Coordinates of C-alpha atoms in Angstrom, one line a residue:
Chain A
M1061 CA 15.0 -1.0 -21.0
S1062 CA 11.5 -0.8 -22.3
K1063 CA 9.3 2.1 -21.3
T1064 CA 7.1 2.0 -18.2
L1065 CA 3.4 2.0 -18.8
I1066 CA 1.1 4.0 -16.5
F1067 CA -2.6 3.2 -16.3
G1068 CA -5.7 3.3 -14.1
H1069 CA -8.5 0.7 -13.7
K1070 CA -10.7 -1.1 -16.2
N1071 CA -13.8 0.8 -17.3
P1072 CA -11.8 4.0 -17.0
D1073 CA -13.3 7.1 -15.5
T1074 CA -12.1 10.7 -15.7
D1075 CA -9.7 10.3 -12.7
T1076 CA -8.1 7.1 -14.1
I1077 CA -7.5 8.6 -17.5
C1078 CA -6.4 12.1 -16.4
S1079 CA -4.2 10.9 -13.6
A1080 CA -2.4 8.5 -15.9
I1081 CA -1.8 11.4 -18.3
A1082 CA -0.7 13.7 -15.4
Y1083 CA 1.6 11.2 -13.7
A1084 CA 3.2 10.4 -17.1
D1085 CA 3.8 14.1 -17.6
L1086 CA 5.4 14.4 -14.2
K1087 CA 7.6 11.3 -14.6
S1088 CA 8.6 12.5 -18.1
Q1089 CA 9.6 15.9 -16.7
L1090 CA 11.7 13.9 -14.1
G1091 CA 13.5 12.1 -16.9
H1092 CA 11.7 8.8 -16.9
D1093 CA 10.7 6.9 -20.1
V1094 CA 6.9 6.4 -19.5
E1095 CA 3.7 6.3 -21.5
P1096 CA 0.1 6.6 -20.2
V1097 CA -2.3 3.9 -21.6
R1098 CA -5.9 2.9 -20.9
L1099 CA -7.7 -0.4 -20.4
G1100 CA -11.1 0.6 -21.9
E1101 CA -13.3 3.0 -23.7
V1102 CA -13.1 6.7 -22.8
N1103 CA -16.5 7.7 -21.4
G1104 CA -18.5 10.8 -22.5
E1105 CA -17.5 12.9 -19.5
T1106 CA -13.8 12.2 -19.9
L1107 CA -14.1 12.9 -23.7
F1108 CA -15.5 16.3 -22.8
A1109 CA -12.5 17.0 -20.6
L1110 CA -9.9 15.8 -23.1
Q1111 CA -11.5 17.9 -25.9
T1112 CA -11.7 21.0 -23.7
F1113 CA -8.0 20.7 -22.8
Q1114 CA -7.0 19.6 -26.3
T1115 CA -5.3 16.4 -25.2
E1116 CA -5.3 13.0 -27.0
A1117 CA -6.7 10.0 -25.2
P1118 CA -4.0 7.6 -24.1
R1119 CA -3.4 4.5 -26.3
F1120 CA -5.7 1.5 -25.6
V1121 CA -4.0 -1.7 -24.5
E1122 CA -5.5 -5.2 -23.8
T1123 CA -2.3 -6.5 -22.2
V1124 CA 1.0 -5.0 -21.1
S1125 CA 3.5 -7.9 -20.6
N1126 CA 3.9 -8.1 -24.4
E1127 CA 5.6 -4.7 -24.4
T1128 CA 7.1 -4.0 -21.0
E1129 CA 8.1 -5.5 -17.6
N1130 CA 7.4 -2.4 -15.6
V1131 CA 4.1 -0.7 -14.8
I1132 CA 2.8 2.1 -12.6
L1133 CA -0.8 1.9 -11.4
V1134 CA -2.9 5.0 -10.7
D1135 CA -6.3 5.2 -9.2
H1136 CA -6.5 1.4 -8.3
N1137 CA -4.6 -1.4 -6.8
E1138 CA -6.9 -4.4 -6.7
R1139 CA -5.8 -7.1 -9.1
Q1140 CA -9.2 -7.8 -10.5
Q1141 CA -9.6 -4.1 -11.5
S1142 CA -6.3 -4.0 -13.3
V1143 CA -4.9 -5.3 -16.6
S1144 CA -5.5 -9.0 -17.2
D1145 CA -1.8 -9.9 -17.2
I1146 CA -0.8 -7.8 -14.2
E1147 CA 0.8 -10.9 -12.6
E1148 CA 3.3 -11.0 -15.5
V1149 CA 4.9 -7.6 -14.8
H1150 CA 6.5 -5.7 -12.0
V1151 CA 4.4 -3.0 -10.3
R1152 CA 7.0 -0.3 -9.6
E1153 CA 4.6 2.4 -8.2
V1154 CA 1.0 2.8 -7.1
I1155 CA -0.6 6.2 -6.7
D1156 CA -4.1 5.7 -5.3
H1157 CA -6.9 6.8 -3.0
H1158 CA -8.9 3.5 -2.5
R1159 CA -8.8 0.8 0.1
I1160 CA -5.9 -1.7 -0.4
A1161 CA -6.9 -5.3 -1.2
N1162 CA -5.7 -8.2 -3.4
F1163 CA -2.4 -6.5 -3.9
E1164 CA 0.9 -8.1 -3.4
T1165 CA 4.5 -7.5 -4.5
S1166 CA 7.7 -9.6 -4.1
D1167 CA 9.8 -6.5 -4.0
P1168 CA 9.6 -3.2 -2.1
V1169 CA 7.5 -0.6 -4.1
Y1170 CA 6.7 3.1 -4.1
Y1171 CA 3.2 3.1 -2.8
R1172 CA 1.4 6.4 -2.2
A1173 CA -2.2 6.2 -1.1
E1174 CA -4.0 9.0 0.8
P1175 CA -7.6 9.1 1.9
V1176 CA -8.5 12.0 -0.3
G1177 CA -11.2 12.3 -2.9
C1178 CA -9.1 11.9 -6.1
T1179 CA -5.9 10.5 -7.3
A1180 CA -5.1 13.8 -9.1
T1181 CA -5.0 15.6 -5.7
I1182 CA -2.1 13.3 -4.6
I1183 CA -0.3 13.8 -8.0
Y1184 CA -0.6 17.5 -7.5
K1185 CA 1.3 17.1 -4.1
I1186 CA 4.0 15.0 -5.8
Y1187 CA 4.4 17.7 -8.5
K1188 CA 4.9 20.2 -5.6
E1189 CA 7.3 17.9 -3.7
N1190 CA 9.5 17.6 -6.8
Q1191 CA 9.1 21.4 -7.6
I1192 CA 7.9 20.5 -11.1
S1193 CA 5.5 22.9 -12.8
I1194 CA 2.1 21.7 -14.1
P1195 CA 1.3 22.5 -17.8
Q1196 CA -2.0 24.3 -18.4
S1197 CA -3.7 21.4 -20.2
V1198 CA -2.6 18.9 -17.6
A1199 CA -3.9 21.2 -14.8
G1200 CA -7.3 21.3 -16.6
L1201 CA -7.4 17.5 -16.8
M1202 CA -6.4 17.1 -13.1
L1203 CA -9.2 19.6 -12.2
S1204 CA -11.6 17.5 -14.3
A1205 CA -10.6 14.4 -12.3
I1206 CA -11.3 16.1 -9.0
I1207 CA -14.7 17.5 -10.2
S1208 CA -15.6 14.1 -11.5
D1209 CA -14.7 12.1 -8.4
S1210 CA -16.2 14.7 -6.0
L1211 CA -19.4 15.4 -8.1
L1212 CA -18.4 19.1 -8.1
F1213 CA -17.2 19.0 -4.5
K1214 CA -20.5 17.6 -3.2
S1215 CA -19.5 14.0 -2.5
P1216 CA -18.6 13.0 1.1
T1217 CA -15.3 11.7 -0.3
C1218 CA -14.3 15.3 -1.1
T1219 CA -11.8 16.6 1.4
A1220 CA -10.6 20.2 2.2
E1221 CA -7.4 19.2 0.4
D1222 CA -9.2 18.3 -2.8
K1223 CA -11.0 21.6 -2.8
E1224 CA -7.8 23.6 -2.2
V1225 CA -5.9 21.7 -5.0
A1226 CA -8.9 22.2 -7.4
E1227 CA -8.7 25.9 -6.8
E1228 CA -5.0 26.0 -7.6
L1229 CA -5.6 23.9 -10.7
A1230 CA -8.4 26.1 -11.9
K1231 CA -6.1 29.1 -11.8
I1232 CA -3.4 27.3 -13.8
A1233 CA -6.0 25.9 -16.3
N1234 CA -7.7 29.3 -16.4
V1235 CA -11.3 28.0 -16.2
D1236 CA -14.2 28.6 -13.8
A1237 CA -14.4 25.3 -11.9
S1238 CA -18.2 25.5 -11.2
S1239 CA -19.5 26.3 -14.7
Y1240 CA -16.9 24.1 -16.5
G1241 CA -17.6 21.3 -13.9
L1242 CA -21.3 21.3 -14.4
D1243 CA -20.9 21.2 -18.2
M1244 CA -18.5 18.3 -17.9
L1245 CA -20.8 16.3 -15.5
K1246 CA -23.8 16.9 -17.8
A1247 CA -21.8 15.6 -20.8
G1248 CA -21.2 12.4 -18.8
A1249 CA -24.8 12.1 -17.6
D1250 CA -26.2 12.0 -21.1
V1251 CA -27.4 8.4 -21.1
S1252 CA -29.9 8.7 -24.0
T1253 CA -27.7 7.0 -26.6
K1254 CA -26.4 4.2 -24.4
T1255 CA -27.5 0.5 -24.5
S1256 CA -28.2 -1.1 -21.1
E1257 CA -24.9 -3.0 -21.4
Q1258 CA -23.1 0.3 -21.8
L1259 CA -24.9 1.8 -18.8
L1260 CA -23.8 -1.1 -16.7
S1261 CA -20.1 -1.0 -17.8
I1262 CA -19.4 2.8 -17.9
D1263 CA -18.1 2.8 -14.4
A1264 CA -18.2 -0.8 -13.1
K1265 CA -15.7 -2.3 -10.6
E1266 CA -15.3 -5.8 -9.3
F1267 CA -14.5 -6.5 -5.7
S1268 CA -13.6 -9.6 -3.7
M1269 CA -15.4 -9.3 -0.3
N1270 CA -14.7 -12.2 2.0
D1271 CA -14.2 -14.3 -1.1
Y1272 CA -17.5 -13.3 -2.6
A1273 CA -17.4 -11.8 -6.1
V1274 CA -19.2 -8.5 -6.1
E1275 CA -19.6 -6.0 -9.0
I1276 CA -20.7 -2.4 -8.2
A1277 CA -21.5 -0.2 -11.2
Q1278 CA -22.5 3.4 -11.0
V1279 CA -24.0 5.8 -13.5
N1280 CA -24.6 9.6 -13.1
T1281 CA -27.8 11.1 -14.3
V1282 CA -29.8 14.3 -14.0
D1283 CA -33.0 12.3 -13.6
I1284 CA -33.1 8.8 -12.2
N1285 CA -36.3 7.9 -14.1
D1286 CA -34.4 8.3 -17.4
I1287 CA -32.6 5.1 -16.3
L1288 CA -35.4 3.3 -14.4
V1289 CA -37.7 3.3 -17.4
R1290 CA -35.3 0.7 -18.8
K1291 CA -35.4 -1.4 -15.6
S1292 CA -36.4 -4.8 -17.1
E1293 CA -33.9 -4.5 -19.9
L1294 CA -31.2 -3.7 -17.3
E1295 CA -32.2 -6.6 -15.1
Q1296 CA -31.8 -9.0 -18.1
S1297 CA -28.3 -7.6 -18.7
I1298 CA -27.3 -7.9 -15.1
L1299 CA -28.4 -11.5 -14.9
A1300 CA -26.3 -12.3 -18.0
I1301 CA -23.3 -10.5 -16.5
N1302 CA -23.7 -12.4 -13.2
A1303 CA -23.8 -15.7 -15.0
A1304 CA -20.9 -14.9 -17.3
K1305 CA -18.6 -13.6 -14.5
E1306 CA -19.9 -16.0 -11.8
L1307 CA -20.7 -13.0 -9.6
D1308 CA -22.4 -13.4 -6.3
L1309 CA -23.9 -9.9 -6.3
F1310 CA -24.4 -7.1 -8.7
V1311 CA -25.2 -3.6 -7.4
F1312 CA -26.1 -0.9 -9.9
V1313 CA -26.0 2.5 -8.3
I1314 CA -28.0 5.2 -10.2
T1315 CA -27.0 8.6 -8.9
D1316 CA -28.8 11.9 -9.4
I1317 CA -26.0 14.5 -9.6
I1318 CA -28.4 17.4 -9.0
E1319 CA -30.2 16.0 -6.0
N1320 CA -27.3 13.9 -4.6
N1321 CA -29.4 10.8 -4.1
S1322 CA -29.2 7.3 -5.5
V1323 CA -31.4 4.3 -6.3
A1324 CA -29.7 0.8 -6.3
L1325 CA -30.8 -2.0 -8.6
V1326 CA -29.5 -5.2 -7.0
L1327 CA -29.5 -8.8 -8.3
G1328 CA -27.6 -12.0 -7.5
K1329 CA -27.5 -14.8 -4.9
E1330 CA -26.3 -12.5 -2.1
T1331 CA -28.9 -9.7 -2.1
A1332 CA -29.5 -10.4 1.6
S1333 CA -26.0 -9.0 2.3
F1334 CA -27.0 -5.8 0.5
E1335 CA -30.2 -5.5 2.5
Q1336 CA -28.2 -6.1 5.7
A1337 CA -25.5 -3.6 4.8
F1338 CA -28.0 -0.8 4.2
S1339 CA -30.8 -1.9 6.5
V1340 CA -33.3 -1.9 3.6
Q1341 CA -35.7 -4.3 2.0
L1342 CA -35.3 -4.5 -1.7
D1343 CA -38.6 -3.8 -3.5
Q1344 CA -38.6 -5.4 -7.0
H1345 CA -34.8 -5.5 -6.8
T1346 CA -34.5 -1.8 -6.1
A1347 CA -33.9 0.3 -3.0
S1348 CA -33.6 4.0 -2.5
L1349 CA -30.3 5.2 -0.9
P1350 CA -30.9 8.8 0.2
G1351 CA -27.7 10.9 0.3
V1352 CA -25.6 8.1 -1.2
V1353 CA -23.4 9.3 -4.0
S1354 CA -20.0 7.7 -3.3
R1355 CA -19.4 4.0 -4.1
K1356 CA -16.0 4.2 -2.3
K1357 CA -17.2 5.8 0.9
Q1358 CA -20.9 4.9 1.1
V1359 CA -21.3 1.6 -0.7
V1360 CA -18.1 -0.5 -0.5
P1361 CA -17.4 -0.2 3.3
P1362 CA -20.9 -1.3 4.6
L1363 CA -21.1 -4.0 1.9
T1364 CA -17.6 -5.3 2.9
E1365 CA -18.6 -5.3 6.6
A1366 CA -21.8 -7.2 5.8
F1367 CA -19.9 -9.9 3.8
L1368 CA -17.2 -10.2 6.6
A1369 CA -20.0 -10.7 9.1
K1370 CA -21.4 -13.7 7.1
Chain B
M43 CA -11.7 9.4 21.0
S44 CA -9.0 7.0 22.3
K45 CA -5.4 7.7 21.3
T46 CA -3.9 6.2 18.2
L47 CA -1.2 3.6 18.8
I48 CA 1.9 3.6 16.6
F49 CA 4.0 0.4 16.3
G50 CA 6.3 -1.6 14.1
H51 CA 6.6 -5.4 13.7
K52 CA 7.0 -8.2 16.2
N53 CA 10.6 -9.0 17.2
P54 CA 11.3 -5.3 17.0
D55 CA 14.5 -4.0 15.5
T56 CA 16.1 -0.6 15.7
D57 CA 14.1 0.8 12.7
T58 CA 10.8 -0.5 14.1
I59 CA 11.3 1.0 17.6
C60 CA 12.9 4.3 16.5
S61 CA 10.5 4.9 13.6
A62 CA 7.5 4.4 16.0
I63 CA 9.1 7.0 18.4
A64 CA 9.9 9.4 15.5
Y65 CA 6.5 9.2 13.8
A66 CA 4.7 9.6 17.2
D67 CA 6.8 12.8 17.7
L68 CA 5.9 14.1 14.3
K69 CA 2.1 13.3 14.7
S70 CA 2.2 14.9 18.2
Q71 CA 3.7 18.0 16.8
L72 CA 0.9 18.1 14.2
G73 CA -1.6 18.0 17.0
H74 CA -2.6 14.3 17.0
D75 CA -3.2 12.2 20.1
V76 CA -0.8 9.3 19.6
E77 CA 1.6 6.9 21.5
P78 CA 4.4 4.7 20.3
V79 CA 4.3 1.1 21.6
R80 CA 6.3 -2.0 20.9
L81 CA 5.3 -5.7 20.3
G82 CA 8.4 -7.3 21.9
E83 CA 11.7 -7.1 23.7
V84 CA 14.1 -4.3 22.9
N85 CA 17.3 -5.8 21.4
G86 CA 20.8 -4.9 22.5
E87 CA 21.5 -2.7 19.5
T88 CA 18.3 -0.7 20.0
L89 CA 19.0 -0.4 23.7
F90 CA 22.4 1.2 22.9
A91 CA 20.7 3.7 20.7
L92 CA 18.0 4.5 23.2
Q93 CA 20.6 5.0 26.0
T94 CA 22.8 7.1 23.8
F95 CA 20.0 9.5 22.9
Q96 CA 18.4 9.3 26.4
T97 CA 15.0 8.1 25.3
E98 CA 12.6 5.7 27.1
A99 CA 11.7 2.5 25.2
P100 CA 8.0 2.6 24.1
R101 CA 5.5 0.8 26.3
F102 CA 5.1 -3.0 25.6
V103 CA 1.7 -4.2 24.5
E104 CA 0.4 -7.7 23.7
T105 CA -2.9 -6.5 22.1
V106 CA -4.2 -3.1 21.0
S107 CA -8.0 -3.5 20.5
N108 CA -8.5 -3.4 24.3
E109 CA -7.4 0.2 24.4
T110 CA -8.0 1.8 20.9
E111 CA -9.7 1.4 17.6
N112 CA -7.1 3.2 15.6
V113 CA -3.5 2.2 14.8
I114 CA -0.7 3.3 12.6
L115 CA 1.8 0.7 11.3
V116 CA 5.5 1.6 10.7
D117 CA 8.1 -0.6 9.2
H118 CA 5.7 -3.5 8.3
N119 CA 2.4 -4.2 6.7
E120 CA 2.0 -8.0 6.6
R121 CA -0.7 -9.2 9.0
Q122 CA 1.4 -12.1 10.4
Q123 CA 4.2 -9.7 11.4
S124 CA 1.8 -7.3 13.2
V125 CA 0.0 -7.3 16.5
S126 CA -2.1 -10.4 17.1
D127 CA -5.5 -8.6 17.1
I128 CA -4.7 -6.4 14.1
E129 CA -8.1 -7.5 12.5
E130 CA -10.0 -5.9 15.4
V131 CA -8.7 -2.3 14.8
H132 CA -8.7 0.2 12.0
V133 CA -5.3 0.7 10.3
R134 CA -5.3 4.5 9.6
E135 CA -1.8 4.8 8.2
V136 CA 1.2 2.7 7.1
I137 CA 4.7 4.0 6.7
D138 CA 6.9 1.3 5.3
H139 CA 9.7 0.2 3.0
H140 CA 8.9 -3.5 2.5
R141 CA 7.0 -5.5 -0.1
I142 CA 3.2 -5.3 0.3
A143 CA 1.4 -8.6 1.1
N144 CA -1.4 -9.9 3.3
F145 CA -2.6 -6.4 3.9
E146 CA -6.2 -5.3 3.3
T147 CA -8.4 -2.5 4.4
S148 CA -12.1 -1.8 4.0
D149 CA -11.6 2.0 3.9
P150 CA -9.1 4.2 2.1
V151 CA -5.9 4.6 4.1
Y152 CA -2.8 6.8 4.1
Y153 CA -0.2 4.4 2.9
R154 CA 3.3 5.6 2.2
A155 CA 5.9 3.1 1.1
E156 CA 9.1 3.8 -0.7
P157 CA 11.8 1.4 -1.9
V158 CA 14.4 3.0 0.4
G159 CA 16.6 1.3 3.0
C160 CA 14.8 2.4 6.1
T161 CA 11.4 3.6 7.3
A162 CA 13.1 6.5 9.2
T163 CA 14.2 7.9 5.8
I164 CA 10.6 8.2 4.7
I165 CA 9.6 9.8 8.0
Y166 CA 12.4 12.3 7.6
K167 CA 10.7 13.3 4.3
I168 CA 7.3 13.6 5.9
Y169 CA 8.9 15.9 8.6
K170 CA 10.2 18.1 5.8
E171 CA 6.9 18.1 3.8
N172 CA 5.1 19.3 6.9
Q173 CA 7.9 21.8 7.8
I174 CA 8.3 20.3 11.3
S175 CA 11.7 20.4 13.0
I176 CA 13.2 17.2 14.3
P177 CA 14.3 17.2 18.0
Q178 CA 18.0 16.2 18.6
S179 CA 17.3 12.9 20.3
V180 CA 14.7 11.9 17.7
A181 CA 17.3 12.7 15.0
G182 CA 19.8 10.4 16.8
L183 CA 17.3 7.6 16.9
M184 CA 16.4 8.0 13.2
L185 CA 20.1 8.0 12.3
S186 CA 20.4 4.8 14.4
A187 CA 17.6 3.2 12.4
I188 CA 19.3 4.0 9.1
I189 CA 22.7 2.7 10.3
S190 CA 21.0 -0.5 11.6
D191 CA 19.0 -1.3 8.4
S192 CA 21.9 -0.4 6.1
L193 CA 24.6 -2.1 8.1
L194 CA 26.4 1.3 8.2
F195 CA 25.5 2.1 4.6
K196 CA 27.0 -1.2 3.2
S197 CA 23.8 -3.1 2.5
P198 CA 22.5 -3.3 -1.1
T199 CA 19.2 -1.9 0.3
C200 CA 20.9 1.4 1.1
T201 CA 20.0 4.1 -1.4
A202 CA 21.5 7.5 -2.1
E203 CA 18.5 9.0 -0.3
D204 CA 19.2 7.0 2.9
K205 CA 22.8 8.3 2.9
E206 CA 21.8 11.9 2.4
V207 CA 19.2 11.8 5.1
A208 CA 21.6 10.1 7.5
E209 CA 24.1 12.9 6.9
E210 CA 21.4 15.5 7.8
L211 CA 20.3 13.6 10.8
A212 CA 23.9 13.2 12.1
K213 CA 24.3 17.0 12.0
I214 CA 21.1 17.5 14.0
A215 CA 22.0 14.7 16.4
N216 CA 25.6 16.0 16.6
V217 CA 27.3 12.7 16.3
D218 CA 29.9 11.1 14.0
A219 CA 27.8 8.5 12.0
S220 CA 30.7 6.1 11.4
S221 CA 32.1 5.8 14.8
Y222 CA 28.8 5.9 16.6
G223 CA 27.4 3.4 14.1
L224 CA 30.1 0.9 14.5
D225 CA 29.7 1.0 18.3
M226 CA 26.0 0.5 18.0
L227 CA 26.3 -2.4 15.6
K228 CA 28.8 -4.1 17.8
A229 CA 26.5 -3.6 20.8
G230 CA 23.9 -5.5 18.8
A231 CA 26.3 -8.2 17.7
D232 CA 27.3 -9.3 21.2
V233 CA 25.7 -12.8 21.2
S234 CA 27.7 -14.3 24.0
T235 CA 24.9 -14.0 26.6
K236 CA 22.0 -15.1 24.3
T237 CA 20.3 -18.5 24.4
S238 CA 19.7 -20.3 21.1
E239 CA 16.0 -19.3 21.3
Q240 CA 17.0 -15.7 21.8
L241 CA 19.3 -15.8 18.8
L242 CA 16.5 -17.1 16.6
S243 CA 14.0 -14.6 17.7
I244 CA 16.0 -11.3 17.9
D245 CA 15.1 -10.5 14.3
A246 CA 12.7 -13.1 13.0
K247 CA 9.9 -12.5 10.6
E248 CA 7.2 -14.8 9.2
F249 CA 6.2 -14.7 5.6
S250 CA 3.4 -16.3 3.6
M251 CA 4.8 -17.4 0.2
N252 CA 2.4 -18.9 -2.2
D253 CA 0.6 -20.2 1.0
Y254 CA 3.7 -21.7 2.5
A255 CA 4.6 -20.5 6.0
V256 CA 8.2 -19.4 6.0
E257 CA 10.2 -17.8 8.9
I258 CA 13.4 -16.0 8.2
A259 CA 15.5 -15.0 11.2
Q260 CA 18.7 -13.0 11.0
V261 CA 21.5 -12.3 13.4
N262 CA 24.4 -9.9 13.1
T263 CA 27.8 -11.0 14.4
V264 CA 31.5 -10.0 14.1
D265 CA 32.4 -13.7 13.7
I266 CA 30.1 -16.3 12.2
N267 CA 31.9 -19.1 14.1
D268 CA 30.7 -17.6 17.4
I269 CA 27.2 -18.7 16.3
L270 CA 28.0 -21.9 14.4
V271 CA 29.7 -23.5 17.4
R272 CA 26.1 -23.8 18.7
K273 CA 24.8 -25.4 15.5
S274 CA 23.2 -28.5 17.0
E275 CA 21.5 -26.6 19.8
L276 CA 20.2 -24.1 17.2
E277 CA 18.9 -27.0 15.0
Q278 CA 16.9 -28.4 17.9
S279 CA 15.4 -25.0 18.6
I280 CA 14.5 -24.5 15.0
L281 CA 12.8 -27.9 14.8
A282 CA 10.8 -27.1 17.9
I283 CA 9.7 -23.7 16.4
N284 CA 8.8 -25.3 13.0
A285 CA 6.6 -27.9 14.9
A286 CA 5.0 -25.3 17.2
K287 CA 4.2 -22.7 14.4
E288 CA 3.6 -25.4 11.7
L289 CA 6.2 -23.7 9.5
D290 CA 7.2 -25.2 6.1
L291 CA 10.6 -23.6 6.2
F292 CA 12.9 -21.9 8.6
V293 CA 15.9 -19.9 7.3
F294 CA 18.4 -18.5 9.9
V295 CA 20.7 -16.0 8.3
I296 CA 23.9 -15.4 10.2
T297 CA 25.5 -12.2 8.9
D298 CA 29.1 -11.1 9.4
I299 CA 28.9 -7.3 9.7
I300 CA 32.6 -6.8 9.1
E301 CA 33.0 -9.0 6.0
N302 CA 29.4 -8.5 4.7
N303 CA 28.8 -12.2 4.1
S304 CA 26.2 -14.7 5.5
V305 CA 25.8 -18.3 6.3
A306 CA 22.3 -19.8 6.3
L307 CA 21.1 -22.6 8.5
V308 CA 17.9 -24.0 6.9
L309 CA 15.5 -26.6 8.2
G310 CA 11.9 -27.7 7.3
K311 CA 9.9 -29.6 4.8
E312 CA 10.6 -27.1 2.0
T313 CA 14.4 -26.9 2.0
A314 CA 14.4 -27.8 -1.7
S315 CA 12.8 -24.3 -2.4
F316 CA 15.7 -22.7 -0.6
E317 CA 18.2 -24.7 -2.6
Q318 CA 16.5 -23.7 -5.8
A319 CA 16.2 -20.0 -4.8
F320 CA 20.0 -19.7 -4.2
S321 CA 21.2 -22.4 -6.6
V322 CA 23.1 -24.1 -3.7
Q323 CA 23.2 -27.5 -2.1
L324 CA 22.7 -27.5 1.6
D325 CA 25.5 -29.2 3.5
Q326 CA 24.4 -30.4 6.9
H327 CA 21.6 -27.8 6.7
T328 CA 23.9 -24.9 6.0
A329 CA 24.9 -22.9 2.9
S330 CA 27.3 -20.1 2.4
L331 CA 25.7 -16.9 0.9
P332 CA 28.6 -14.7 -0.2
G333 CA 27.7 -11.0 -0.3
V334 CA 24.3 -11.6 1.2
V335 CA 23.4 -9.2 4.0
S336 CA 19.9 -8.1 3.3
R337 CA 16.9 -10.3 4.1
K338 CA 14.6 -7.9 2.3
K339 CA 16.5 -7.5 -0.9
Q340 CA 18.6 -10.7 -1.2
V341 CA 16.6 -13.4 0.6
V342 CA 12.9 -12.7 0.4
P343 CA 12.6 -12.0 -3.3
P344 CA 14.4 -15.2 -4.6
L345 CA 12.7 -17.3 -2.0
T346 CA 9.3 -15.9 -3.0
E347 CA 10.0 -16.6 -6.7
A348 CA 11.0 -20.2 -5.9
F349 CA 7.8 -20.8 -3.9
L350 CA 5.7 -19.2 -6.7
A351 CA 7.3 -21.5 -9.2
K352 CA 6.3 -24.6 -7.3

C-alpha cells in the first residue's frame, strides 16, 4: 500500500506545517507509513521555526491522488482549503481545531477536533494518550505552532490547555517561550520585502458562507501603517483576485501583534454583510477592528451569521 | 445558563440511548449541567437493557430549542437524522462513529469520531482519559450498546478495540457478555407484535446521497421468513413512506442475527442504483445479501458510491 500523506491547508502557516511534521512523527513512531507534505510556500515565520529547530520543510505537492489513495488532514477540514484533488482520495483522519463545514466522507473516519487554539495542542494530547515521547525538535516546532496561532498566548482563541501544553513543550525543546516566541513572530511580521500579492496570500483562506464565496486573508505586523501605505496597490490586487476567483467578498485583516488590534480592508459585492457583521461603516474600504486578532474566533463567526441572515 | 441536552439519532437504537446516558454520566461527573434525552420510542432490545441495568429511559423530546441553546450529539451527526430544530441550537460536541455528512458549525467544536463499531467504545476511552470511574449500571448499558451494534461481536464493523472494551465493561457490569447479549438481541428480534409501520421505523435512517433522499431501515430477526410473510403489507407501507417523505429510494434490510445474512426489500424511483451498488437484480423488489449485516459498513458505502457515479 502506498504511504499516507499528511498535510494542512493551502497557504500554509506555522501550525499547518509543524502539525503535519509532528503528526507524521507520531504516526511513524506508531508504525505507520506516512509522510508530511505541504500545499504552498513556507512563510517567513515558519522558516524561522524550521531553522531554529533544524528541521527540513515538508515536500511541496500540487496534487496527491497521483501518489496515494489515503490522506490525513491537519489544521483544516473544509474542501476549498485543501488540496485540489481531495475528492479523489480517502480522508482517513482529521486533526483540527476549526469549525466543520464542506466536509463529507462515505466511510467512518477518525476525526478529532477540539475547540483549542492550535492543532499542535491536540497532537500533544494524542502523543500522551499513546504514551509516545516527543523528540526535542518536534517539541520546538509544536511550541512554535502554539505561539503562532495564539500570538504569544494573547489571542482570545488561546485556552488554558494551549498554555499548559506550551509550557511542557518549551521544557522539552529547552527554549524560553516568550523570548523565542517574540523573535519568531517578528520574523513573520517583516513585510518589507513582500509584494502586495504576497501579503494577500501569506495567510489567506476561502470560506463558503450560505453559498457566498468569501476569502479572508490576514497579515501580522508590528506597525499597521507599514501595510496601509500600500493601500491602493493592495486594492488593485484584491479586485483582481475577486474577479479571478469569482469571490463575493474579500476581507484583508491587518493585525498589529504588539497592540493586538486590527484594521480590515474590505472589497467585493457583499461589503454590506461585513458592515452588518461588525456594526461598522467602511470608510474608503477600511474599518478599524479594536481588539480583533483572531480570524477564527472574531471574524469568521460574525461574518457567517451575517451571511446566514441574508 | 440552561442545561446542555445530550441525544442520539431519531429512531433510537441501543447505542444511541445508552451512549446518551453514559456521556451524560461522564459530563455530570466532570461537573457539567447536562441531561440525556431521546428523539423517539425505546425499542424492545433497548428496553431489555434498561430493565436489566435498572435505569430509566431518558426523557422524550420533540424539539430542543425551546429549552436550551446547547446540545451534544452522540451516535450521529447528519442533520436529517437529528432533532428537527437542530439548526436553532449550538452543537457543542459530537461523539460518533459514522461517516461525516450534512454537518456544519459556525464555531469550533469538540468532535470525536473514530472508526470503531460503537459510540460507547469511544465514550469508554474518554472516561479513561479523564480518569473517571464508570458506575456498574452505566457499564452494563455501554456493554449492551457494543453488543447491539456489533451483533454480539460478529459484525464486520466490530474492531479489536470494541471487543477489548466490551470485556472490561462486562467485568464492571458483572455479567457474562455472551449469554446476556444473546438474550438482549432476542428481545429485540421479537417482531410478532409489531405492525409493518413499526418494523420499518424501529431502526430507520435517512441519508442524502449526491442529493438523492435515501432511507435505509434495518430489522433484526431470528428467521427472515417471519418478516417476509408480510411482504405485500410492508411494500404498501414503504410506498406510503416514499410518497410522504419524497424519498428517491427505500431499502429495508432484514437481518438474520443467527445466520448473519440479510435480505433487502427495495422500492422507489432509484432502485437501479441499488442494483448497481450490489451487482444484483431485484426479484419482486427483493435481493439476497449474503454476509451483509452492517448498514454502516456494507450498505451505505456502496450505495453512496453508486449515487455519486450517477
